[in-house]
Amino acid sequence: MTLFRLDASIRIDGSTSREIADIVEQEWLASHPGDKVVNRHIGAEPIPATAWGNAVAAGATDEAARTPDQREAVALAKTLADELISADAILFAVPLYNYGVSQHFKTYVDLLLTAPDAFGQPFLKGKPVVLATVRGGAYGAGTPREGWDHSTPYLKRVIADVWGADLTIVEREFTLVGSNPALDQFTDAAAAMHAEALDAAREAGKALGALPNGI
């Protein structure tokens, strides 16, 4: 079996979304020793911002007349789609940035959806996907910034509703507690949220690893 993993954090060392994803991956590998993990880190190696426009333009251009940039964008879109379609399970690690979805992930989605195998259809229908997402502050019901998280609803809409995946979300809030003095009063709450997220990651990874071949 193959697990496809995508990281969108701009950090490698100290990334809190990566911490959760690492646990999910480890639990999956515990059930699939020696199986393949395919990695793409769009935070460290971003999808070119111009690729989407080139792919869209290519779709309206005869193949023989396409520019080298258009051909490259079309090929990359196909690669991105093939990575997801060929995987048995998928793991996304996507943090909240500035109240919205990571620009790296949005660029990835825009280009991916130009691929014929992904465009306009639930091309991941029923495929198990774990999303690890983290937020520096707290945005839950009753908090001063309730409703400010414009990333998680987008991620749910795209991965579950548009792509049709069987989505499990592991999330953690207050990741900036400990580095932002204004949040020091929430140290205990943040520690509890951290522990809960790690437990949820273990459970999600075990559930992902327990799925039979072909599911």
mmCIF file of C-alpha atoms in Angstrom:
data_model
loop_
_atom_site.group_PDB
_atom_site.id
_atom_site.type_symbol
_atom_site.label_atom_id
_atom_site.label_comp_id
_atom_site.label_asym_id
_atom_site.label_seq_id
_atom_site.Cartn_x
_atom_site.Cartn_y
_atom_site.Cartn_z
ATOM 1 C CA MET A 1 0.000 0.000 0.000
ATOM 2 C CA THR A 2 0.994 3.624 -0.483
ATOM 3 C CA LEU A 3 0.513 6.610 1.793
ATOM 4 C CA PHE A 4 0.762 10.026 0.155
ATOM 5 C CA ARG A 5 1.754 12.802 2.540
ATOM 6 C CA LEU A 6 1.704 16.520 1.825
ATOM 7 C CA ASP A 7 3.060 19.210 4.183
ATOM 8 C CA ALA A 8 2.196 22.874 3.700
ATOM 9 C CA SER A 9 3.972 24.443 6.685
ATOM 10 C CA ILE A 10 6.673 26.993 5.903
ATOM 11 C CA ARG A 11 8.615 25.402 8.756
ATOM 12 C CA ILE A 12 10.308 22.025 9.005
ATOM 13 C CA ASP A 13 11.915 22.124 12.443
ATOM 14 C CA GLY A 14 9.330 23.042 15.056
ATOM 15 C CA SER A 15 6.304 22.671 12.789
ATOM 16 C CA THR A 16 3.275 21.763 14.881
ATOM 17 C CA SER A 17 1.274 20.454 11.922
ATOM 18 C CA ARG A 18 4.245 18.280 11.028
ATOM 19 C CA GLU A 19 4.348 16.921 14.578
ATOM 20 C CA ILE A 20 0.776 15.658 14.242
ATOM 21 C CA ALA A 21 1.351 14.295 10.754
ATOM 22 C CA ASP A 22 4.493 12.467 11.895
ATOM 23 C CA ILE A 23 2.447 10.558 14.468
ATOM 24 C CA VAL A 24 -0.233 9.649 11.928
ATOM 25 C CA GLU A 25 2.433 8.431 9.511
ATOM 26 C CA GLN A 26 4.222 6.406 12.201
ATOM 27 C CA GLU A 27 0.999 4.670 13.189
ATOM 28 C CA TRP A 28 0.202 3.925 9.548
ATOM 29 C CA LEU A 29 3.680 2.473 9.007
ATOM 30 C CA ALA A 30 3.314 0.336 12.125
ATOM 31 C CA SER A 31 0.481 -1.460 10.319
ATOM 32 C CA HIS A 32 2.252 -1.399 6.948
ATOM 33 C CA PRO A 33 5.965 -2.020 7.625
ATOM 34 C CA GLY A 34 8.025 -1.609 4.511
ATOM 35 C CA ASP A 35 5.207 -0.006 2.528
ATOM 36 C CA LYS A 36 5.707 3.192 0.579
ATOM 37 C CA VAL A 37 5.277 6.781 1.751
ATOM 38 C CA VAL A 38 5.318 9.401 -1.011
ATOM 39 C CA ASN A 39 6.128 12.896 0.265
ATOM 40 C CA ARG A 40 5.520 16.354 -1.153
ATOM 41 C CA HIS A 41 6.431 19.422 0.921
ATOM 42 C CA ILE A 42 4.839 22.432 -0.739
ATOM 43 C CA GLY A 43 5.871 24.700 2.129
ATOM 44 C CA ALA A 44 9.555 24.046 1.418
ATOM 45 C CA GLU A 45 9.169 23.530 -2.337
ATOM 46 C CA PRO A 46 6.116 25.577 -3.372
ATOM 47 C CA ILE A 47 4.083 25.037 -6.490
ATOM 48 C CA PRO A 48 4.938 27.962 -8.833
ATOM 49 C CA ALA A 49 2.368 30.724 -8.494
ATOM 50 C CA THR A 50 2.217 31.076 -12.273
ATOM 51 C CA ALA A 51 1.472 27.393 -12.916
ATOM 52 C CA TRP A 52 -2.306 27.653 -12.527
ATOM 53 C CA GLY A 53 -2.614 30.491 -15.044
ATOM 54 C CA ASN A 54 -0.413 28.613 -17.495
ATOM 55 C CA ALA A 55 -2.458 25.428 -17.108
ATOM 56 C CA VAL A 56 -5.735 27.306 -17.621
ATOM 57 C CA ALA A 57 -4.323 29.015 -20.717
ATOM 58 C CA ALA A 58 -3.110 25.646 -22.003
ATOM 59 C CA GLY A 59 -6.642 24.310 -21.776
ATOM 60 C CA ALA A 60 -7.747 26.933 -24.283
ATOM 61 C CA THR A 61 -4.778 26.412 -26.599
ATOM 62 C CA ASP A 62 -4.176 23.723 -29.202
ATOM 63 C CA GLU A 63 -1.593 21.320 -27.839
ATOM 64 C CA ALA A 64 0.841 21.981 -30.668
ATOM 65 C CA ALA A 65 0.696 25.725 -29.968
ATOM 66 C CA ARG A 66 1.275 25.581 -26.217
ATOM 67 C CA THR A 67 4.264 27.376 -24.747
ATOM 68 C CA PRO A 68 6.923 25.489 -22.775
ATOM 69 C CA ASP A 69 5.538 26.999 -19.543
ATOM 70 C CA GLN A 70 2.041 25.819 -20.414
ATOM 71 C CA ARG A 71 3.254 22.304 -21.167
ATOM 72 C CA GLU A 72 5.173 22.217 -17.893
ATOM 73 C CA ALA A 73 2.117 23.355 -15.926
ATOM 74 C CA VAL A 74 -0.116 20.730 -17.543
ATOM 75 C CA ALA A 75 2.436 18.018 -16.775
ATOM 76 C CA LEU A 76 2.739 19.144 -13.156
ATOM 77 C CA ALA A 77 -1.049 19.187 -12.710
ATOM 78 C CA LYS A 78 -1.191 15.601 -13.963
ATOM 79 C CA THR A 79 1.582 14.593 -11.564
ATOM 80 C CA LEU A 80 -0.267 16.123 -8.609
ATOM 81 C CA ALA A 81 -3.482 14.304 -9.531
ATOM 82 C CA ASP A 82 -1.677 11.009 -10.133
ATOM 83 C CA GLU A 83 -0.054 11.196 -6.690
ATOM 84 C CA LEU A 84 -3.459 11.326 -5.003
ATOM 85 C CA ILE A 85 -5.233 8.872 -7.279
ATOM 86 C CA SER A 86 -2.533 6.220 -6.972
ATOM 87 C CA ALA A 87 -2.308 6.442 -3.171
ATOM 88 C CA ASP A 88 -4.262 4.075 -0.919
ATOM 89 C CA ALA A 89 -4.397 6.676 1.868
ATOM 90 C CA ILE A 90 -3.612 10.376 2.081
ATOM 91 C CA LEU A 91 -2.251 12.631 4.826
ATOM 92 C CA PHE A 92 -2.399 16.422 4.564
ATOM 93 C CA ALA A 93 -0.679 18.711 7.095
ATOM 94 C CA VAL A 94 -1.974 22.235 6.520
ATOM 95 C CA PRO A 95 -1.731 25.026 9.133
ATOM 96 C CA LEU A 96 -3.913 28.114 9.436
ATOM 97 C CA TYR A 97 -2.027 31.195 8.259
ATOM 98 C CA ASN A 98 -3.318 34.733 8.862
ATOM 99 C CA TYR A 99 -6.881 33.489 9.365
ATOM 100 C CA GLY A 100 -6.967 31.706 6.002
ATOM 101 C CA VAL A 101 -5.765 28.682 4.094
ATOM 102 C CA SER A 102 -2.064 28.433 3.335
ATOM 103 C CA GLN A 103 -1.253 30.098 0.024
ATOM 104 C CA HIS A 104 0.863 27.061 -0.791
ATOM 105 C CA PHE A 105 -2.101 24.720 -0.433
ATOM 106 C CA LYS A 106 -4.448 27.026 -2.335
ATOM 107 C CA THR A 107 -1.976 27.173 -5.224
ATOM 108 C CA TYR A 108 -1.721 23.385 -5.088
ATOM 109 C CA VAL A 109 -5.513 22.977 -5.233
ATOM 110 C CA ASP A 110 -5.953 25.465 -8.067
ATOM 111 C CA LEU A 111 -3.401 23.721 -10.271
ATOM 112 C CA LEU A 112 -4.527 20.216 -9.332
ATOM 113 C CA LEU A 113 -8.094 20.938 -10.365
ATOM 114 C CA THR A 114 -6.994 21.709 -13.921
ATOM 115 C CA ALA A 115 -5.986 18.054 -14.394
ATOM 116 C CA PRO A 116 -8.614 16.185 -16.447
ATOM 117 C CA ASP A 117 -8.734 13.326 -13.928
ATOM 118 C CA ALA A 118 -9.542 15.748 -11.099
ATOM 119 C CA PHE A 119 -11.564 18.510 -12.720
ATOM 120 C CA GLY A 120 -15.269 18.629 -11.892
ATOM 121 C CA GLN A 121 -15.535 15.212 -10.279
ATOM 122 C CA PRO A 122 -15.100 13.567 -6.845
ATOM 123 C CA PHE A 123 -11.892 11.894 -7.941
ATOM 124 C CA LEU A 124 -11.054 10.769 -4.377
ATOM 125 C CA LYS A 125 -14.511 9.345 -3.657
ATOM 126 C CA GLY A 126 -14.349 7.193 -0.533
ATOM 127 C CA LYS A 127 -10.553 7.406 -0.233
ATOM 128 C CA PRO A 128 -9.364 7.789 3.389
ATOM 129 C CA VAL A 129 -7.733 11.149 4.099
ATOM 130 C CA VAL A 130 -6.408 12.512 7.379
ATOM 131 C CA LEU A 131 -6.034 16.281 7.671
ATOM 132 C CA ALA A 132 -3.709 17.605 10.369
ATOM 133 C CA THR A 133 -4.402 21.294 10.881
ATOM 134 C CA VAL A 134 -3.204 23.695 13.563
ATOM 135 C CA ARG A 135 -4.022 27.233 14.666
ATOM 136 C CA GLY A 136 -1.881 29.630 16.658
ATOM 137 C CA GLY A 137 -4.811 31.077 18.593
ATOM 138 C CA ALA A 138 -8.248 29.823 19.595
ATOM 139 C CA TYR A 139 -11.226 30.191 17.293
ATOM 140 C CA GLY A 140 -13.874 27.949 18.851
ATOM 141 C CA ALA A 141 -17.403 28.791 19.919
ATOM 142 C CA GLY A 142 -17.508 31.595 22.479
ATOM 143 C CA THR A 143 -13.956 32.816 21.862
ATOM 144 C CA PRO A 144 -13.315 36.434 20.818
ATOM 145 C CA ARG A 145 -12.218 35.236 17.374
ATOM 146 C CA GLU A 146 -14.936 32.704 16.740
ATOM 147 C CA GLY A 147 -15.454 32.511 12.974
ATOM 148 C CA TRP A 148 -12.024 33.902 12.115
ATOM 149 C CA ASP A 149 -10.734 30.513 10.968
ATOM 150 C CA HIS A 150 -11.337 30.664 7.211
ATOM 151 C CA SER A 151 -9.050 27.717 6.503
ATOM 152 C CA THR A 152 -10.680 24.655 8.062
ATOM 153 C CA PRO A 153 -14.097 25.167 6.405
ATOM 154 C CA TYR A 154 -12.347 25.576 3.037
ATOM 155 C CA LEU A 155 -10.289 22.425 3.563
ATOM 156 C CA LYS A 156 -13.404 20.426 4.475
ATOM 157 C CA ARG A 157 -15.278 21.753 1.455
ATOM 158 C CA VAL A 158 -12.503 20.909 -0.995
ATOM 159 C CA ILE A 159 -11.248 17.575 0.372
ATOM 160 C CA ALA A 160 -14.553 16.041 1.471
ATOM 161 C CA ASP A 161 -17.256 17.757 -0.588
ATOM 162 C CA VAL A 162 -15.476 18.474 -3.876
ATOM 163 C CA TRP A 163 -12.996 15.616 -3.987
ATOM 164 C CA GLY A 164 -15.296 13.163 -2.192
ATOM 165 C CA ALA A 165 -12.709 11.833 0.262
ATOM 166 C CA ASP A 166 -13.540 10.111 3.547
ATOM 167 C CA LEU A 167 -12.052 12.835 5.733
ATOM 168 C CA THR A 168 -10.795 12.670 9.316
ATOM 169 C CA ILE A 169 -9.538 15.909 10.889
ATOM 170 C CA VAL A 170 -6.982 16.139 13.676
ATOM 171 C CA GLU A 171 -6.658 19.710 14.903
ATOM 172 C CA ARG A 172 -4.802 21.644 17.548
ATOM 173 C CA GLU A 173 -5.248 25.230 18.730
ATOM 174 C CA PHE A 174 -3.160 27.660 20.797
ATOM 175 C CA THR A 175 0.122 26.572 19.211
ATOM 176 C CA LEU A 176 1.530 30.074 19.828
ATOM 177 C CA VAL A 177 1.185 29.677 23.593
ATOM 178 C CA GLY A 178 4.721 29.625 24.910
ATOM 179 C CA SER A 179 6.087 31.882 22.192
ATOM 180 C CA ASN A 180 3.601 34.767 22.450
ATOM 181 C CA PRO A 181 3.640 36.302 25.967
ATOM 182 C CA ALA A 182 0.111 37.659 25.471
ATOM 183 C CA LEU A 183 -1.130 34.073 25.583
ATOM 184 C CA ASP A 184 0.694 32.988 28.756
ATOM 185 C CA GLN A 185 -2.570 32.839 30.708
ATOM 186 C CA PHE A 186 -3.671 29.946 28.489
ATOM 187 C CA THR A 187 -0.683 27.702 29.194
ATOM 188 C CA ASP A 188 -2.685 24.947 30.894
ATOM 189 C CA ALA A 189 -5.441 24.974 28.291
ATOM 190 C CA ALA A 190 -2.873 24.844 25.488
ATOM 191 C CA ALA A 191 -1.090 21.899 27.086
ATOM 192 C CA ALA A 192 -4.374 20.013 27.333
ATOM 193 C CA MET A 193 -5.176 20.774 23.687
ATOM 194 C CA HIS A 194 -1.710 19.593 22.670
ATOM 195 C CA ALA A 195 -2.121 16.303 24.500
ATOM 196 C CA GLU A 196 -5.584 15.777 23.013
ATOM 197 C CA ALA A 197 -4.279 16.425 19.512
ATOM 198 C CA LEU A 198 -1.463 13.910 19.899
ATOM 199 C CA ASP A 199 -3.915 11.293 21.170
ATOM 200 C CA ALA A 200 -6.241 12.039 18.255
ATOM 201 C CA ALA A 201 -3.322 11.713 15.828
ATOM 202 C CA ARG A 202 -2.472 8.269 17.198
ATOM 203 C CA GLU A 203 -6.062 7.126 16.856
ATOM 204 C CA ALA A 204 -6.370 8.533 13.334
ATOM 205 C CA GLY A 205 -3.132 6.861 12.293
ATOM 206 C CA LYS A 206 -4.205 3.521 13.720
ATOM 207 C CA ALA A 207 -7.577 3.745 11.984
ATOM 208 C CA LEU A 208 -5.888 4.647 8.705
ATOM 209 C CA GLY A 209 -3.495 1.737 9.061
ATOM 210 C CA ALA A 210 -6.284 -0.708 9.850
ATOM 211 C CA LEU A 211 -8.036 -0.179 6.519
ATOM 212 C CA PRO A 212 -7.756 -3.151 4.152
ATOM 213 C CA ASN A 213 -6.053 -3.016 0.763
ATOM 214 C CA GLY A 214 -8.020 -1.202 -1.880
ATOM 215 C CA ILE A 215 -10.144 0.861 0.500
#
